[in-house]
Amino acid sequence: VRIPLDRASPVPLYQQITGFLREQIRTGSLAPETRLPATRELARLLGTSRVTVANAYADLESEGLLISRMGSGTYVATPPGGTDRAAAERSDGDWPLWQQRLLTSTWLPAMRELDSLLSATPGPDPISFASGMGATDLFPIVDFRKALAAVLREADSETLGYGDRAGNPALCATIAHILGAQGIPARPEEVLITSGSQQALALVARLLLHPGDRVLVESPTYPGAIDLFRSLDVHLQGIPMDEDGMRVDRLEEGMQSGRARLLYTIPTFHNPTGLCLSAGRRRQVLALAQRYNVPVVEDDFAGDLRYDGRALPALKALDPGGWVIYTGTFSKMLMPGLRVGFLVASGPIYNGLLALKRTTDIATSNLMQRALQAYITVGRYQTHLRRACRIYRARRDSLVEALKAYMPEGTRWLTPQGGLFIWVRLPGDLSATELYPLAAQEGVIFAPGSLFYPAEKDQPYLRMNFTLYPDSMLHEGVRRLAAAVARAREPGRRLPRRPLPAQV
Ligand code: PMP
Protein backbone atom coordinates (compact mmCIF):
# COMPACT_ATOMS: atom_id res chain seq x y z
CA VAL A 1 0.00 0.00 0.00
CA ARG A 2 1.51 3.29 -1.05
CA ILE A 3 -0.10 6.05 0.98
CA PRO A 4 0.85 9.60 0.01
CA LEU A 5 1.52 11.55 3.21
CA ASP A 6 1.93 15.29 3.43
CA ARG A 7 4.11 16.02 6.45
CA ALA A 8 3.68 19.78 6.02
CA SER A 9 -0.10 19.48 6.31
CA PRO A 10 -1.94 20.46 9.48
CA VAL A 11 -3.98 17.23 9.12
CA PRO A 12 -2.47 14.63 11.49
CA LEU A 13 -0.73 11.73 9.76
CA TYR A 14 -3.07 9.11 11.24
CA GLN A 15 -6.05 10.99 9.75
CA GLN A 16 -4.34 11.15 6.36
CA ILE A 17 -3.89 7.38 6.47
CA THR A 18 -7.50 6.88 7.58
CA GLY A 19 -8.80 9.17 4.83
CA PHE A 20 -6.80 7.45 2.13
CA LEU A 21 -7.79 3.92 3.14
CA ARG A 22 -11.45 4.92 3.66
CA GLU A 23 -11.63 6.25 0.09
CA GLN A 24 -9.95 3.13 -1.31
CA ILE A 25 -12.31 0.81 0.55
CA ARG A 26 -15.48 2.77 -0.22
CA THR A 27 -14.76 2.93 -3.95
CA GLY A 28 -13.83 -0.75 -4.13
CA SER A 29 -10.17 -0.15 -5.05
CA LEU A 30 -9.31 -2.16 -1.93
CA ALA A 31 -11.54 -5.19 -2.18
CA PRO A 32 -13.15 -6.92 0.82
CA GLU A 33 -10.91 -9.61 2.33
CA THR A 34 -7.71 -7.85 1.23
CA ARG A 35 -5.16 -8.33 4.01
CA LEU A 36 -3.50 -5.09 5.10
CA PRO A 37 0.12 -4.97 6.25
CA ALA A 38 0.73 -5.35 9.99
CA THR A 39 0.96 -2.01 11.83
CA ARG A 40 4.69 -2.44 12.39
CA GLU A 41 5.31 -3.10 8.71
CA LEU A 42 3.17 -0.25 7.42
CA ALA A 43 4.75 2.14 9.93
CA ARG A 44 8.16 1.15 8.61
CA LEU A 45 7.09 1.64 4.98
CA LEU A 46 5.56 5.04 5.70
CA GLY A 47 8.25 6.21 8.07
CA THR A 48 5.77 6.90 10.89
CA SER A 49 5.40 5.56 14.39
CA ARG A 50 3.51 2.33 14.93
CA VAL A 51 0.93 4.15 17.07
CA THR A 52 0.02 6.38 14.10
CA VAL A 53 -0.89 3.36 11.98
CA ALA A 54 -2.61 1.61 14.89
CA ASN A 55 -4.81 4.69 15.45
CA ALA A 56 -5.77 4.79 11.78
CA TYR A 57 -6.67 1.08 11.76
CA ALA A 58 -8.69 1.51 14.97
CA ASP A 59 -10.73 4.36 13.45
CA LEU A 60 -11.47 2.36 10.30
CA GLU A 61 -12.41 -0.67 12.37
CA SER A 62 -14.90 1.40 14.35
CA GLU A 63 -16.42 2.58 11.04
CA GLY A 64 -16.87 -1.07 10.01
CA LEU A 65 -14.35 -0.76 7.15
CA LEU A 66 -11.68 -3.07 8.62
CA ILE A 67 -11.82 -6.27 10.65
CA SER A 68 -8.96 -7.56 12.73
CA ARG A 69 -8.75 -11.30 13.15
CA MET A 70 -6.83 -12.59 16.12
CA GLY A 71 -3.54 -14.09 15.09
CA SER A 72 -4.24 -13.57 11.42
CA GLY A 73 -4.13 -9.84 10.71
CA THR A 74 -6.24 -6.89 9.58
CA TYR A 75 -8.60 -7.29 6.64
CA VAL A 76 -10.79 -5.05 4.54
CA ALA A 77 -14.46 -5.53 5.45
CA THR A 78 -17.42 -5.19 3.13
CA PRO A 79 -18.27 -1.53 3.73
CA PRO A 80 -21.63 -0.94 5.41
CA GLY A 81 -23.94 0.10 2.54
CA GLY A 82 -21.66 -1.63 -0.01
CA THR A 83 -18.95 -0.16 -2.20
CA ASP A 84 -19.78 2.96 -4.08
CA ARG A 85 -18.10 2.60 -7.43
CA ALA A 86 -19.87 5.71 -8.64
CA ALA A 87 -17.90 7.66 -6.03
CA ALA A 88 -14.74 6.66 -7.89
CA GLU A 89 -16.10 8.09 -11.10
CA ARG A 90 -15.69 11.77 -11.63
CA SER A 91 -18.19 13.85 -13.48
CA ASP A 92 -17.01 15.44 -16.72
CA GLY A 93 -16.45 18.87 -15.15
CA ASP A 94 -14.04 17.45 -12.54
CA TRP A 95 -11.32 16.65 -15.06
CA PRO A 96 -8.56 19.11 -15.98
CA LEU A 97 -9.56 21.45 -18.80
CA TRP A 98 -7.25 19.82 -21.35
CA GLN A 99 -9.01 16.50 -20.65
CA GLN A 100 -12.46 18.04 -20.91
CA ARG A 101 -11.61 19.12 -24.44
CA LEU A 102 -11.20 15.46 -25.36
CA LEU A 103 -14.79 14.80 -24.32
CA THR A 104 -16.07 16.76 -27.28
CA SER A 105 -14.09 14.72 -29.81
CA THR A 106 -16.10 14.55 -33.00
CA TRP A 107 -15.69 10.89 -33.79
CA LEU A 108 -17.52 8.11 -32.02
CA PRO A 109 -15.64 4.86 -32.35
CA ALA A 110 -17.91 2.35 -34.07
CA MET A 111 -15.94 -0.48 -32.49
CA ARG A 112 -16.77 0.88 -29.08
CA GLU A 113 -20.43 0.90 -30.03
CA LEU A 114 -20.18 -2.77 -30.96
CA ASP A 115 -18.34 -3.57 -27.72
CA SER A 116 -20.97 -1.83 -25.64
CA LEU A 117 -23.76 -3.59 -27.50
CA LEU A 118 -22.05 -6.89 -26.82
CA SER A 119 -21.44 -6.19 -23.15
CA ALA A 120 -25.02 -4.98 -22.62
CA THR A 121 -26.38 -8.32 -23.72
CA PRO A 122 -28.68 -9.90 -21.16
CA GLY A 123 -29.01 -13.61 -20.54
CA PRO A 124 -26.32 -16.10 -19.61
CA ASP A 125 -24.99 -17.33 -22.92
CA PRO A 126 -26.42 -15.77 -26.03
CA ILE A 127 -25.54 -17.35 -29.35
CA SER A 128 -23.34 -14.69 -30.90
CA PHE A 129 -23.03 -14.08 -34.61
CA ALA A 130 -21.35 -10.75 -33.86
CA SER A 131 -17.71 -11.78 -33.64
CA GLY A 132 -15.11 -10.73 -36.20
CA MET A 133 -12.81 -13.69 -35.44
CA GLY A 134 -12.45 -17.25 -36.66
CA ALA A 135 -13.24 -20.22 -34.40
CA THR A 136 -10.93 -20.15 -31.40
CA ASP A 137 -11.15 -23.92 -30.95
CA LEU A 138 -9.38 -24.43 -34.30
CA PHE A 139 -6.41 -22.35 -33.23
CA PRO A 140 -3.38 -24.68 -33.14
CA ILE A 141 -2.72 -24.13 -29.48
CA VAL A 142 -0.84 -27.35 -28.69
CA ASP A 143 1.61 -27.00 -31.57
CA PHE A 144 2.02 -23.32 -30.92
CA ARG A 145 2.75 -23.93 -27.23
CA LYS A 146 5.57 -26.28 -28.24
CA ALA A 147 6.97 -23.69 -30.61
CA LEU A 148 6.83 -20.99 -27.97
CA ALA A 149 8.44 -23.26 -25.36
CA ALA A 150 11.26 -24.09 -27.77
CA VAL A 151 11.91 -20.40 -28.40
CA LEU A 152 11.89 -19.65 -24.68
CA ARG A 153 14.29 -22.53 -24.03
CA GLU A 154 16.75 -20.97 -26.43
CA ALA A 155 16.27 -17.54 -24.87
CA ASP A 156 19.40 -16.18 -26.52
CA SER A 157 20.11 -12.49 -26.70
CA GLU A 158 18.59 -12.46 -30.20
CA THR A 159 15.23 -13.63 -28.87
CA LEU A 160 15.26 -11.44 -25.81
CA GLY A 161 16.07 -8.24 -27.67
CA TYR A 162 13.97 -6.07 -29.97
CA GLY A 163 15.05 -8.03 -33.00
CA ASP A 164 15.11 -6.72 -36.53
CA ARG A 165 12.89 -3.62 -36.61
CA ALA A 166 11.25 -4.58 -39.90
CA GLY A 167 10.40 -8.02 -38.57
CA ASN A 168 12.13 -11.33 -38.04
CA PRO A 169 13.91 -11.91 -41.37
CA ALA A 170 13.03 -15.62 -41.47
CA LEU A 171 9.36 -14.82 -40.83
CA CYS A 172 9.40 -12.14 -43.54
CA ALA A 173 10.82 -14.75 -45.92
CA THR A 174 8.13 -17.29 -44.94
CA ILE A 175 5.41 -14.69 -45.52
CA ALA A 176 6.92 -13.82 -48.90
CA HIS A 177 6.81 -17.55 -49.72
CA ILE A 178 3.20 -18.00 -48.61
CA LEU A 179 2.16 -14.97 -50.65
CA GLY A 180 4.16 -16.18 -53.63
CA ALA A 181 2.26 -19.48 -53.49
CA GLN A 182 -0.93 -17.41 -53.80
CA GLY A 183 0.32 -15.49 -56.80
CA ILE A 184 1.21 -12.36 -54.86
CA PRO A 185 4.75 -11.31 -55.65
CA ALA A 186 6.56 -10.13 -52.52
CA ARG A 187 10.25 -9.98 -51.69
CA PRO A 188 11.16 -10.47 -48.02
CA GLU A 189 12.60 -6.92 -47.93
CA GLU A 190 9.19 -5.56 -48.93
CA VAL A 191 7.49 -7.21 -45.97
CA LEU A 192 7.05 -5.21 -42.76
CA ILE A 193 5.77 -7.12 -39.74
CA THR A 194 3.21 -5.15 -37.76
CA SER A 195 1.19 -5.61 -34.58
CA GLY A 196 -1.82 -6.97 -36.41
CA SER A 197 -2.96 -5.62 -39.74
CA GLN A 198 -4.74 -2.86 -37.84
CA GLN A 199 -1.34 -1.33 -37.17
CA ALA A 200 -0.42 -1.72 -40.82
CA LEU A 201 -3.51 0.29 -41.78
CA ALA A 202 -2.77 2.88 -39.12
CA LEU A 203 0.81 3.35 -40.33
CA VAL A 204 -0.25 3.84 -43.93
CA ALA A 205 -2.98 6.26 -42.91
CA ARG A 206 -0.64 8.28 -40.70
CA LEU A 207 2.05 8.45 -43.34
CA LEU A 208 -0.13 9.42 -46.27
CA LEU A 209 -3.05 11.40 -44.85
CA HIS A 210 -3.55 14.87 -43.46
CA PRO A 211 -6.63 16.29 -41.75
CA GLY A 212 -9.25 17.23 -44.32
CA ASP A 213 -8.05 14.73 -46.94
CA ARG A 214 -10.61 12.52 -48.65
CA VAL A 215 -10.40 8.73 -48.37
CA LEU A 216 -12.46 6.41 -50.53
CA VAL A 217 -13.83 3.29 -48.85
CA GLU A 218 -16.41 0.70 -49.72
CA SER A 219 -19.77 1.42 -48.19
CA PRO A 220 -20.24 -0.57 -46.00
CA THR A 221 -16.75 -1.27 -44.68
CA TYR A 222 -14.71 -2.48 -41.68
CA PRO A 223 -15.50 -0.39 -38.56
CA GLY A 224 -11.86 -0.48 -37.41
CA ALA A 225 -10.95 1.38 -40.61
CA ILE A 226 -13.81 3.86 -40.20
CA ASP A 227 -12.60 4.60 -36.68
CA LEU A 228 -9.00 4.90 -37.79
CA PHE A 229 -9.76 7.40 -40.54
CA ARG A 230 -12.11 9.39 -38.35
CA SER A 231 -9.47 9.63 -35.66
CA LEU A 232 -7.23 11.35 -38.22
CA ASP A 233 -9.94 13.85 -39.17
CA VAL A 234 -10.14 12.80 -42.79
CA HIS A 235 -13.36 12.73 -44.82
CA LEU A 236 -14.68 9.33 -45.74
CA GLN A 237 -16.42 8.90 -49.03
CA GLY A 238 -18.34 5.64 -49.24
CA ILE A 239 -18.40 3.88 -52.61
CA PRO A 240 -21.56 1.78 -52.96
CA MET A 241 -21.31 -1.92 -53.77
CA ASP A 242 -23.28 -4.40 -55.81
CA GLU A 243 -22.81 -8.15 -56.07
CA ASP A 244 -19.51 -7.72 -57.94
CA GLY A 245 -18.11 -5.60 -55.13
CA MET A 246 -17.31 -1.90 -55.19
CA ARG A 247 -18.92 -0.06 -58.12
CA VAL A 248 -16.10 1.26 -60.24
CA ASP A 249 -18.28 3.88 -61.96
CA ARG A 250 -18.86 5.43 -58.54
CA LEU A 251 -15.21 4.98 -57.67
CA GLU A 252 -14.25 6.96 -60.73
CA GLU A 253 -16.62 9.77 -59.72
CA GLY A 254 -14.96 9.77 -56.30
CA MET A 255 -11.50 9.94 -57.81
CA GLN A 256 -12.49 12.62 -60.34
CA SER A 257 -13.16 15.06 -57.54
CA GLY A 258 -9.36 15.35 -57.45
CA ARG A 259 -9.11 15.33 -53.71
CA ALA A 260 -9.01 11.57 -53.03
CA ARG A 261 -5.77 10.77 -51.25
CA LEU A 262 -6.27 7.05 -50.66
CA LEU A 263 -8.48 4.13 -51.59
CA TYR A 264 -8.97 1.60 -48.80
CA THR A 265 -10.51 -1.62 -50.05
CA ILE A 266 -11.19 -5.18 -48.91
CA PRO A 267 -11.57 -6.81 -52.33
CA THR A 268 -11.70 -10.43 -51.18
CA PHE A 269 -14.40 -11.75 -48.81
CA HIS A 270 -15.17 -8.19 -47.89
CA ASN A 271 -15.98 -7.29 -44.31
CA PRO A 272 -18.95 -7.12 -43.74
CA THR A 273 -20.62 -8.30 -46.99
CA GLY A 274 -18.46 -11.37 -47.75
CA LEU A 275 -18.38 -10.34 -51.43
CA CYS A 276 -15.45 -10.34 -53.85
CA LEU A 277 -14.54 -7.64 -56.30
CA SER A 278 -14.81 -9.23 -59.75
CA ALA A 279 -11.64 -9.88 -61.77
CA GLY A 280 -12.58 -7.26 -64.36
CA ARG A 281 -13.17 -4.62 -61.72
CA ARG A 282 -9.85 -5.40 -60.06
CA ARG A 283 -8.10 -4.36 -63.23
CA GLN A 284 -10.29 -1.28 -63.55
CA VAL A 285 -9.53 -0.22 -59.98
CA LEU A 286 -5.82 -0.30 -60.71
CA ALA A 287 -6.26 1.57 -63.96
CA LEU A 288 -8.23 4.28 -62.12
CA ALA A 289 -5.68 4.48 -59.33
CA GLN A 290 -2.98 5.15 -61.90
CA ARG A 291 -5.06 7.59 -63.90
CA TYR A 292 -5.91 9.68 -60.83
CA ASN A 293 -2.68 9.09 -58.88
CA VAL A 294 -4.37 7.52 -55.86
CA PRO A 295 -2.59 4.89 -53.71
CA VAL A 296 -4.53 1.73 -52.92
CA VAL A 297 -4.54 -0.12 -49.60
CA GLU A 298 -5.63 -3.71 -50.12
CA ASP A 299 -6.79 -5.24 -46.82
CA ASP A 300 -6.61 -9.00 -47.36
CA PHE A 301 -7.70 -10.04 -43.88
CA ALA A 302 -9.32 -13.34 -44.86
CA GLY A 303 -8.38 -13.90 -48.49
CA ASP A 304 -7.07 -17.42 -47.77
CA LEU A 305 -10.42 -18.64 -46.53
CA ARG A 306 -11.93 -19.67 -49.85
CA TYR A 307 -14.56 -22.43 -49.83
CA ASP A 308 -15.58 -22.51 -53.47
CA GLY A 309 -15.11 -20.75 -56.77
CA ARG A 310 -11.83 -19.81 -58.38
CA ALA A 311 -9.25 -17.61 -56.69
CA LEU A 312 -9.10 -14.08 -58.03
CA PRO A 313 -5.83 -12.22 -58.42
CA ALA A 314 -5.04 -9.92 -55.51
CA LEU A 315 -4.82 -6.26 -56.45
CA LYS A 316 -1.19 -6.54 -55.35
CA ALA A 317 -0.67 -9.27 -57.96
CA LEU A 318 -1.89 -6.85 -60.66
CA ASP A 319 0.15 -3.93 -59.37
CA PRO A 320 2.45 -2.58 -62.10
CA GLY A 321 4.75 -1.39 -59.28
CA GLY A 322 4.30 0.77 -56.21
CA TRP A 323 0.54 1.44 -56.38
CA VAL A 324 -0.80 -1.12 -53.92
CA ILE A 325 0.05 -1.46 -50.24
CA TYR A 326 -1.05 -4.92 -49.26
CA THR A 327 -1.96 -5.84 -45.66
CA GLY A 328 -2.40 -9.32 -44.24
CA THR A 329 -2.75 -10.92 -40.83
CA PHE A 330 -2.43 -14.16 -38.87
CA SER A 331 -5.42 -13.14 -36.75
CA LYS A 332 -8.10 -14.99 -38.71
CA MET A 333 -6.08 -18.00 -39.75
CA LEU A 334 -4.22 -18.61 -36.49
CA MET A 335 -5.16 -16.37 -33.60
CA PRO A 336 -5.75 -12.66 -33.06
CA GLY A 337 -3.96 -12.74 -29.70
CA LEU A 338 -0.65 -13.19 -31.53
CA ARG A 339 -0.94 -9.60 -32.75
CA VAL A 340 1.16 -10.42 -35.77
CA GLY A 341 0.18 -8.96 -39.11
CA PHE A 342 2.17 -7.54 -41.99
CA LEU A 343 2.19 -5.25 -44.94
CA VAL A 344 3.89 -5.48 -48.27
CA ALA A 345 4.95 -2.24 -49.90
CA SER A 346 7.46 -1.36 -52.57
CA GLY A 347 9.12 1.94 -53.26
CA PRO A 348 10.03 4.85 -50.99
CA ILE A 349 6.90 4.30 -48.92
CA TYR A 350 8.48 1.24 -47.31
CA ASN A 351 11.11 3.21 -45.41
CA GLY A 352 8.54 5.82 -44.42
CA LEU A 353 6.35 3.11 -42.93
CA LEU A 354 9.28 1.46 -41.20
CA ALA A 355 10.38 4.76 -39.65
CA LEU A 356 6.85 5.45 -38.43
CA LYS A 357 6.54 1.94 -37.07
CA ARG A 358 9.67 2.52 -35.01
CA THR A 359 8.21 5.67 -33.49
CA THR A 360 5.05 3.76 -32.61
CA ASP A 361 6.24 0.58 -30.90
CA ILE A 362 9.89 0.11 -31.99
CA ALA A 363 9.13 -3.39 -33.24
CA THR A 364 6.44 -6.06 -33.06
CA SER A 365 7.01 -8.61 -30.28
CA ASN A 366 10.14 -10.46 -31.27
CA LEU A 367 9.19 -13.37 -29.03
CA MET A 368 5.85 -13.88 -30.77
CA GLN A 369 7.42 -13.54 -34.20
CA ARG A 370 10.01 -16.16 -33.34
CA ALA A 371 7.39 -18.53 -32.01
CA LEU A 372 5.30 -18.00 -35.11
CA GLN A 373 8.33 -18.55 -37.31
CA ALA A 374 9.12 -21.76 -35.41
CA TYR A 375 5.52 -22.94 -35.84
CA ILE A 376 4.85 -21.96 -39.37
CA THR A 377 6.12 -23.44 -42.56
CA VAL A 378 4.40 -23.09 -45.89
CA GLY A 379 3.23 -26.72 -45.67
CA ARG A 380 1.96 -26.40 -42.13
CA TYR A 381 0.10 -23.19 -42.92
CA GLN A 382 -1.56 -24.85 -45.87
CA THR A 383 -2.58 -27.93 -43.89
CA HIS A 384 -4.14 -25.72 -41.25
CA LEU A 385 -5.82 -23.65 -43.93
CA ARG A 386 -7.35 -26.70 -45.60
CA ARG A 387 -8.79 -27.91 -42.30
CA ALA A 388 -10.22 -24.48 -41.43
CA CYS A 389 -11.74 -24.15 -44.91
CA ARG A 390 -13.36 -27.59 -44.69
CA ILE A 391 -14.99 -26.78 -41.37
CA TYR A 392 -15.97 -23.22 -42.23
CA ARG A 393 -17.46 -24.28 -45.57
CA ALA A 394 -19.77 -26.74 -43.80
CA ARG A 395 -20.72 -24.08 -41.25
CA ARG A 396 -21.46 -21.53 -43.96
CA ASP A 397 -23.74 -24.06 -45.66
CA SER A 398 -25.42 -24.78 -42.39
CA LEU A 399 -26.12 -21.11 -41.70
CA VAL A 400 -27.54 -20.68 -45.19
CA GLU A 401 -29.77 -23.71 -44.66
CA ALA A 402 -30.99 -22.28 -41.37
CA LEU A 403 -31.67 -18.86 -42.91
CA LYS A 404 -33.74 -20.56 -45.59
CA ALA A 405 -35.58 -22.66 -43.06
CA TYR A 406 -36.44 -20.06 -40.42
CA MET A 407 -36.24 -16.50 -41.70
CA PRO A 408 -39.40 -14.93 -43.11
CA GLU A 409 -39.95 -14.28 -46.75
CA GLY A 410 -38.22 -11.14 -47.95
CA THR A 411 -35.00 -11.87 -46.04
CA ARG A 412 -32.13 -11.70 -48.53
CA TRP A 413 -28.45 -12.54 -48.62
CA LEU A 414 -25.73 -13.47 -51.09
CA THR A 415 -23.91 -16.65 -50.12
CA PRO A 416 -20.20 -15.76 -49.92
CA GLN A 417 -17.55 -17.99 -51.46
CA GLY A 418 -15.29 -17.59 -48.44
CA GLY A 419 -14.43 -15.49 -45.42
CA LEU A 420 -16.27 -15.35 -42.14
CA PHE A 421 -19.53 -13.50 -42.70
CA ILE A 422 -22.95 -13.53 -44.31
CA TRP A 423 -24.54 -10.12 -44.77
CA VAL A 424 -28.25 -10.48 -44.30
CA ARG A 425 -30.90 -7.99 -45.36
CA LEU A 426 -33.94 -8.07 -43.14
CA PRO A 427 -37.37 -8.12 -44.70
CA GLY A 428 -39.20 -4.84 -45.26
CA ASP A 429 -38.01 -1.76 -43.43
CA LEU A 430 -36.91 -3.48 -40.28
CA SER A 431 -33.84 -1.81 -38.75
CA ALA A 432 -31.16 -4.13 -37.40
CA THR A 433 -30.39 -1.65 -34.63
CA GLU A 434 -34.02 -1.79 -33.50
CA LEU A 435 -34.08 -5.55 -33.81
CA TYR A 436 -30.96 -5.93 -31.67
CA PRO A 437 -32.52 -5.63 -28.18
CA LEU A 438 -35.35 -8.01 -29.12
CA ALA A 439 -32.87 -10.52 -30.49
CA ALA A 440 -30.76 -10.23 -27.34
CA GLN A 441 -33.85 -11.06 -25.29
CA GLU A 442 -34.34 -14.15 -27.45
CA GLY A 443 -30.71 -15.13 -26.76
CA VAL A 444 -29.00 -14.24 -30.03
CA ILE A 445 -26.80 -11.33 -31.03
CA PHE A 446 -25.30 -10.09 -34.29
CA ALA A 447 -23.40 -7.08 -35.61
CA PRO A 448 -25.97 -4.47 -36.71
CA GLY A 449 -25.36 -3.02 -40.17
CA SER A 450 -25.14 0.59 -39.04
CA LEU A 451 -21.69 -0.09 -37.54
CA PHE A 452 -20.26 -0.60 -41.00
CA TYR A 453 -21.32 2.66 -42.62
CA PRO A 454 -19.35 5.87 -42.44
CA ALA A 455 -22.51 7.91 -41.81
CA GLU A 456 -25.94 6.28 -42.06
CA LYS A 457 -27.41 5.00 -38.81
CA ASP A 458 -30.51 2.81 -39.33
CA GLN A 459 -29.77 -0.14 -41.56
CA PRO A 460 -31.81 -3.20 -42.52
CA TYR A 461 -28.61 -5.30 -42.58
CA LEU A 462 -26.84 -7.49 -40.12
CA ARG A 463 -23.51 -9.27 -40.27
CA MET A 464 -23.51 -12.89 -39.18
CA ASN A 465 -20.27 -14.75 -38.45
CA PHE A 466 -20.81 -18.40 -39.39
CA THR A 467 -17.49 -19.89 -38.30
CA LEU A 468 -17.92 -20.25 -34.57
CA TYR A 469 -20.55 -22.89 -33.92
CA PRO A 470 -21.48 -26.40 -34.92
CA ASP A 471 -24.61 -26.90 -37.03
CA SER A 472 -27.10 -27.33 -34.22
CA MET A 473 -26.11 -24.02 -32.60
CA LEU A 474 -26.19 -22.19 -35.92
CA HIS A 475 -29.73 -23.48 -36.45
CA GLU A 476 -30.81 -22.58 -32.93
CA GLY A 477 -29.32 -19.09 -33.32
CA VAL A 478 -31.25 -18.43 -36.53
CA ARG A 479 -34.44 -19.86 -35.02
CA ARG A 480 -34.09 -17.30 -32.20
CA LEU A 481 -33.33 -14.54 -34.68
CA ALA A 482 -36.47 -15.40 -36.65
CA ALA A 483 -38.50 -15.29 -33.42
CA ALA A 484 -37.12 -11.79 -32.72
CA VAL A 485 -38.01 -10.69 -36.27
CA ALA A 486 -41.53 -12.02 -35.81
CA ARG A 487 -41.88 -10.04 -32.59
CA ALA A 488 -40.49 -6.89 -34.22
CA ARG A 489 -43.08 -7.18 -36.97
CA GLU A 490 -46.06 -7.65 -34.68
CA PRO A 491 -48.77 -5.15 -35.54
CA GLY A 492 -48.60 -2.04 -33.39
CA ARG A 493 -44.86 -2.22 -32.82
CA ARG A 494 -43.10 0.96 -33.78
CA LEU A 495 -41.23 0.68 -37.07
CA PRO A 496 -38.44 2.91 -38.30
CA ARG A 497 -39.71 6.27 -39.37
CA ARG A 498 -38.06 6.49 -42.74
CA PRO A 499 -37.50 3.99 -45.52
CA LEU A 500 -34.14 2.28 -45.26
CA PRO A 501 -31.63 2.31 -48.10
CA ALA A 502 -31.68 -0.68 -50.40
CA GLN A 503 -28.06 -1.37 -51.28
CA VAL A 504 -26.32 -4.74 -51.20
N1 PMP B 1 -9.11 -5.72 -41.47
C1 PMP B 1 -10.31 -6.27 -41.34
C2 PMP B 1 -11.24 -6.25 -42.50
C3 PMP B 1 -10.67 -6.87 -40.12
O1 PMP B 1 -11.87 -7.42 -40.00
C4 PMP B 1 -9.76 -6.85 -39.04
C5 PMP B 1 -10.07 -7.45 -37.68
N2 PMP B 1 -11.30 -7.72 -37.35
C6 PMP B 1 -8.52 -6.26 -39.25
C7 PMP B 1 -8.22 -5.70 -40.47
C8 PMP B 1 -7.48 -6.14 -38.16
O2 PMP B 1 -7.12 -7.35 -37.62
P1 PMP B 1 -5.72 -7.62 -36.91
O3 PMP B 1 -5.20 -6.30 -36.41
O4 PMP B 1 -6.06 -8.56 -35.82
O5 PMP B 1 -4.83 -8.21 -37.94
PDB file of C-alpha atoms and ligand atoms in Angstrom, residues 111 132-133 195-201 222-225 264 266 269-271 299-302 327-332 335-337 339-342 420-421 463, ligand 1:
ATOM      1  CA  MET A 111     -15.936  -0.481 -32.488  1.00  0.00           C
ATOM      2  CA  GLY A 132     -15.111 -10.726 -36.195  1.00  0.00           C
ATOM      3  CA  MET A 133     -12.813 -13.693 -35.436  1.00  0.00           C
ATOM      4  CA  SER A 195       1.187  -5.605 -34.583  1.00  0.00           C
ATOM      5  CA  GLY A 196      -1.823  -6.969 -36.413  1.00  0.00           C
ATOM      6  CA  SER A 197      -2.961  -5.625 -39.742  1.00  0.00           C
ATOM      7  CA  GLN A 198      -4.744  -2.859 -37.835  1.00  0.00           C
ATOM      8  CA  GLN A 199      -1.339  -1.326 -37.165  1.00  0.00           C
ATOM      9  CA  ALA A 200      -0.416  -1.721 -40.822  1.00  0.00           C
ATOM     10  CA  LEU A 201      -3.515   0.291 -41.781  1.00  0.00           C
ATOM     11  CA  TYR A 222     -14.714  -2.484 -41.685  1.00  0.00           C
ATOM     12  CA  PRO A 223     -15.500  -0.385 -38.558  1.00  0.00           C
ATOM     13  CA  GLY A 224     -11.862  -0.480 -37.410  1.00  0.00           C
ATOM     14  CA  ALA A 225     -10.953   1.377 -40.611  1.00  0.00           C
ATOM     15  CA  TYR A 264      -8.974   1.602 -48.795  1.00  0.00           C
ATOM     16  CA  ILE A 266     -11.192  -5.180 -48.914  1.00  0.00           C
ATOM     17  CA  PHE A 269     -14.398 -11.747 -48.810  1.00  0.00           C
ATOM     18  CA  HIS A 270     -15.167  -8.194 -47.885  1.00  0.00           C
ATOM     19  CA  ASN A 271     -15.976  -7.293 -44.310  1.00  0.00           C
ATOM     20  CA  ASP A 299      -6.787  -5.240 -46.825  1.00  0.00           C
ATOM     21  CA  ASP A 300      -6.613  -8.999 -47.365  1.00  0.00           C
ATOM     22  CA  PHE A 301      -7.698 -10.039 -43.880  1.00  0.00           C
ATOM     23  CA  ALA A 302      -9.318 -13.342 -44.860  1.00  0.00           C
ATOM     24  CA  THR A 327      -1.960  -5.837 -45.655  1.00  0.00           C
ATOM     25  CA  GLY A 328      -2.405  -9.324 -44.239  1.00  0.00           C
ATOM     26  CA  THR A 329      -2.751 -10.924 -40.829  1.00  0.00           C
ATOM     27  CA  PHE A 330      -2.426 -14.157 -38.873  1.00  0.00           C
ATOM     28  CA  SER A 331      -5.421 -13.142 -36.753  1.00  0.00           C
ATOM     29  CA  LYS A 332      -8.098 -14.991 -38.707  1.00  0.00           C
ATOM     30  CA  MET A 335      -5.163 -16.366 -33.595  1.00  0.00           C
ATOM     31  CA  PRO A 336      -5.751 -12.657 -33.062  1.00  0.00           C
ATOM     32  CA  GLY A 337      -3.958 -12.741 -29.704  1.00  0.00           C
ATOM     33  CA  ARG A 339      -0.942  -9.603 -32.749  1.00  0.00           C
ATOM     34  CA  VAL A 340       1.159 -10.415 -35.772  1.00  0.00           C
ATOM     35  CA  GLY A 341       0.178  -8.963 -39.110  1.00  0.00           C
ATOM     36  CA  PHE A 342       2.169  -7.541 -41.991  1.00  0.00           C
ATOM     37  CA  LEU A 420     -16.273 -15.352 -42.143  1.00  0.00           C
ATOM     38  CA  PHE A 421     -19.530 -13.500 -42.699  1.00  0.00           C
ATOM     39  CA  ARG A 463     -23.513  -9.266 -40.272  1.00  0.00           C
TER      40      ARG A 463
HETATM   41  N1  PMP B   1      -9.108  -5.715 -41.475  1.00  0.00           N
HETATM   42  C1  PMP B   1     -10.308  -6.273 -41.337  1.00  0.00           C
HETATM   43  C2  PMP B   1     -11.241  -6.247 -42.500  1.00  0.00           C
HETATM   44  C3  PMP B   1     -10.673  -6.865 -40.120  1.00  0.00           C
HETATM   45  O1  PMP B   1     -11.874  -7.418 -40.000  1.00  0.00           O
HETATM   46  C4  PMP B   1      -9.757  -6.851 -39.044  1.00  0.00           C
HETATM   47  C5  PMP B   1     -10.066  -7.453 -37.684  1.00  0.00           C
HETATM   48  N2  PMP B   1     -11.297  -7.716 -37.347  1.00  0.00           N
HETATM   49  C6  PMP B   1      -8.517  -6.258 -39.247  1.00  0.00           C
HETATM   50  C7  PMP B   1      -8.218  -5.705 -40.474  1.00  0.00           C
HETATM   51  C8  PMP B   1      -7.478  -6.145 -38.162  1.00  0.00           C
HETATM   52  O2  PMP B   1      -7.117  -7.351 -37.624  1.00  0.00           O
HETATM   53  P1  PMP B   1      -5.721  -7.620 -36.912  1.00  0.00           P
HETATM   54  O3  PMP B   1      -5.203  -6.303 -36.409  1.00  0.00           O
HETATM   55  O4  PMP B   1      -6.060  -8.557 -35.816  1.00  0.00           O
HETATM   56  O5  PMP B   1      -4.826  -8.207 -37.939  1.00  0.00           O
END
